[in-house]
Amino acid sequence: MNPILLVFIFFIIAIFSIMAASVWFMNVFTRKYIGEKHMVLEELTKGEVPEIWSRKYKEKQKKFENKGQLEKANRVQSIAIRDYMKKLNKIVSYIQKTSLVDSEETRSSILSELEKTRYCWEEKKIHE
């Protein structure tokens, strides 16, 4: 077979492989960063702490409680509350900036729900 033809076939296969890998990577990226934010947003508008945020803190807190180290468990809870509030603020700024919201009416509705969640968390200090 002609060496130029082999190089051309290899080049075509390489290009298609790179395109397939790029599409796969972009799907993973979109699902991870954008999809995750919107799933978290759904839980936040219900006034709940998203499970994905609270999982590691609950595990640490339970571990310290099982060891009888209540002071450390309380410290983990206060760190968790600060982290939840920071993440809530990041979600609010994301909603304010994103173009993935249907309309301005939807944006203001979501922001209103997030403000209710923030107020509720500040009042209850996120006792789950």
Short mmCIF file of C-alpha atoms in Angstrom, two decimals:
data_model
loop_
_atom_site.label_atom_id
_atom_site.label_comp_id
_atom_site.label_asym_id
_atom_site.label_seq_id
_atom_site.Cartn_x
_atom_site.Cartn_y
_atom_site.Cartn_z
CA MET A 1 0.00 0.00 0.00
CA ASN A 2 1.17 3.51 -0.70
CA PRO A 3 2.82 5.19 2.37
CA ILE A 4 1.03 8.47 1.67
CA LEU A 5 -2.31 6.68 1.74
CA LEU A 6 -1.41 5.08 5.09
CA VAL A 7 -0.46 8.46 6.56
CA PHE A 8 -3.72 9.94 5.27
CA ILE A 9 -5.79 7.11 6.79
CA PHE A 10 -3.93 7.47 10.10
CA PHE A 11 -4.55 11.23 10.01
CA ILE A 12 -8.30 10.75 9.42
CA ILE A 13 -8.54 8.20 12.25
CA ALA A 14 -6.62 10.54 14.58
CA ILE A 15 -8.89 13.48 13.75
CA PHE A 16 -12.05 11.46 14.39
CA SER A 17 -10.59 10.12 17.65
CA ILE A 18 -9.77 13.64 18.84
CA MET A 19 -13.27 14.83 17.92
CA ALA A 20 -14.91 11.91 19.77
CA ALA A 21 -12.75 12.52 22.85
CA SER A 22 -13.58 16.25 22.77
CA VAL A 23 -17.32 15.58 22.58
CA TRP A 24 -17.09 13.09 25.46
CA PHE A 25 -15.04 15.54 27.57
CA MET A 26 -17.48 18.39 26.95
CA ASN A 27 -20.43 16.19 27.93
CA VAL A 28 -18.70 15.21 31.17
CA PHE A 29 -17.73 18.83 31.85
CA THR A 30 -21.26 20.09 31.20
CA ARG A 31 -22.86 17.39 33.32
CA LYS A 32 -20.41 17.95 36.17
CA TYR A 33 -20.38 21.73 36.43
CA ILE A 34 -23.60 23.00 34.94
CA GLY A 35 -25.84 20.00 35.60
CA GLU A 36 -24.62 19.71 39.18
CA LYS A 37 -25.33 23.39 39.83
CA HIS A 38 -28.86 23.03 38.57
CA MET A 39 -29.48 19.90 40.66
CA VAL A 40 -28.15 21.75 43.71
CA LEU A 41 -30.32 24.72 42.81
CA GLU A 42 -33.41 22.53 42.90
CA GLU A 43 -32.65 21.43 46.47
CA LEU A 44 -31.80 24.98 47.52
CA THR A 45 -35.10 26.39 46.31
CA LYS A 46 -36.80 23.88 48.61
CA GLY A 47 -34.81 25.30 51.53
CA GLU A 48 -32.70 22.16 51.94
CA VAL A 49 -28.96 21.80 52.19
CA PRO A 50 -27.93 19.84 49.10
CA GLU A 51 -26.83 16.33 49.92
CA ILE A 52 -23.73 16.72 47.78
CA TRP A 53 -22.62 19.60 50.02
CA SER A 54 -23.46 18.05 53.36
CA ARG A 55 -22.22 14.49 52.81
CA LYS A 56 -18.60 14.96 53.92
CA TYR A 57 -19.53 17.13 56.90
CA LYS A 58 -22.15 14.68 58.13
CA GLU A 59 -19.63 11.84 57.91
CA LYS A 60 -17.01 13.80 59.87
CA GLN A 61 -19.55 14.93 62.44
CA LYS A 62 -20.85 11.39 62.94
CA LYS A 63 -17.30 10.07 63.29
CA PHE A 64 -16.51 12.57 66.05
CA GLU A 65 -19.84 11.95 67.79
CA ASN A 66 -19.19 8.20 67.78
CA LYS A 67 -15.80 8.83 69.38
CA GLY A 68 -17.43 11.05 72.01
CA GLN A 69 -15.67 14.19 70.77
CA LEU A 70 -18.68 16.48 70.81
CA GLU A 71 -16.61 19.67 70.75
CA LYS A 72 -14.99 18.63 67.47
CA ALA A 73 -18.38 17.56 66.10
CA ASN A 74 -19.79 21.02 66.91
CA ARG A 75 -16.76 22.65 65.28
CA VAL A 76 -17.33 20.60 62.12
CA GLN A 77 -20.96 21.72 62.10
CA SER A 78 -20.02 25.40 62.38
CA ILE A 79 -17.46 25.00 59.58
CA ALA A 80 -20.14 23.30 57.49
CA ILE A 81 -22.58 26.18 58.04
CA ARG A 82 -19.99 28.73 56.88
CA ASP A 83 -19.22 26.59 53.84
CA TYR A 84 -22.92 26.22 52.98
CA MET A 85 -23.39 29.98 53.12
CA LYS A 86 -20.35 30.58 50.88
CA LYS A 87 -21.64 28.07 48.37
CA LEU A 88 -25.11 29.60 48.51
CA ASN A 89 -23.58 33.00 47.75
CA LYS A 90 -21.71 31.49 44.78
CA ILE A 91 -24.93 29.97 43.44
CA VAL A 92 -26.69 33.35 43.80
CA SER A 93 -23.94 35.09 41.83
CA TYR A 94 -24.07 32.29 39.22
CA ILE A 95 -27.82 32.79 38.78
CA GLN A 96 -27.34 36.55 38.49
CA LYS A 97 -24.77 36.12 35.70
CA THR A 98 -25.81 33.01 33.77
CA SER A 99 -27.57 33.08 30.45
CA LEU A 100 -29.02 29.60 31.07
CA VAL A 101 -32.08 31.04 32.79
CA ASP A 102 -35.31 31.12 30.80
CA SER A 103 -36.21 34.77 31.38
CA GLU A 104 -35.64 37.65 33.76
CA GLU A 105 -38.87 36.73 35.51
CA THR A 106 -37.54 33.23 36.14
CA ARG A 107 -34.22 34.65 37.32
CA SER A 108 -35.90 36.94 39.84
CA SER A 109 -38.13 34.09 41.03
CA ILE A 110 -35.13 31.82 41.61
CA LEU A 111 -33.22 34.59 43.36
CA SER A 112 -36.24 35.24 45.57
CA GLU A 113 -36.36 31.55 46.54
CA LEU A 114 -32.64 31.56 47.28
CA GLU A 115 -33.03 34.63 49.49
CA LYS A 116 -35.81 32.82 51.40
CA THR A 117 -33.45 29.87 51.84
CA ARG A 118 -30.67 32.15 53.07
CA TYR A 119 -33.01 33.82 55.56
CA CYS A 120 -34.31 30.46 56.77
CA TRP A 121 -30.76 29.14 57.22
CA GLU A 122 -29.66 32.23 59.10
CA GLU A 123 -32.66 32.02 61.42
CA LYS A 124 -32.38 28.31 62.10
CA LYS A 125 -28.59 28.21 61.82
CA ILE A 126 -29.13 25.24 59.50
CA HIS A 127 -30.11 22.70 62.13
CA GLU A 128 -30.80 19.72 59.90
#
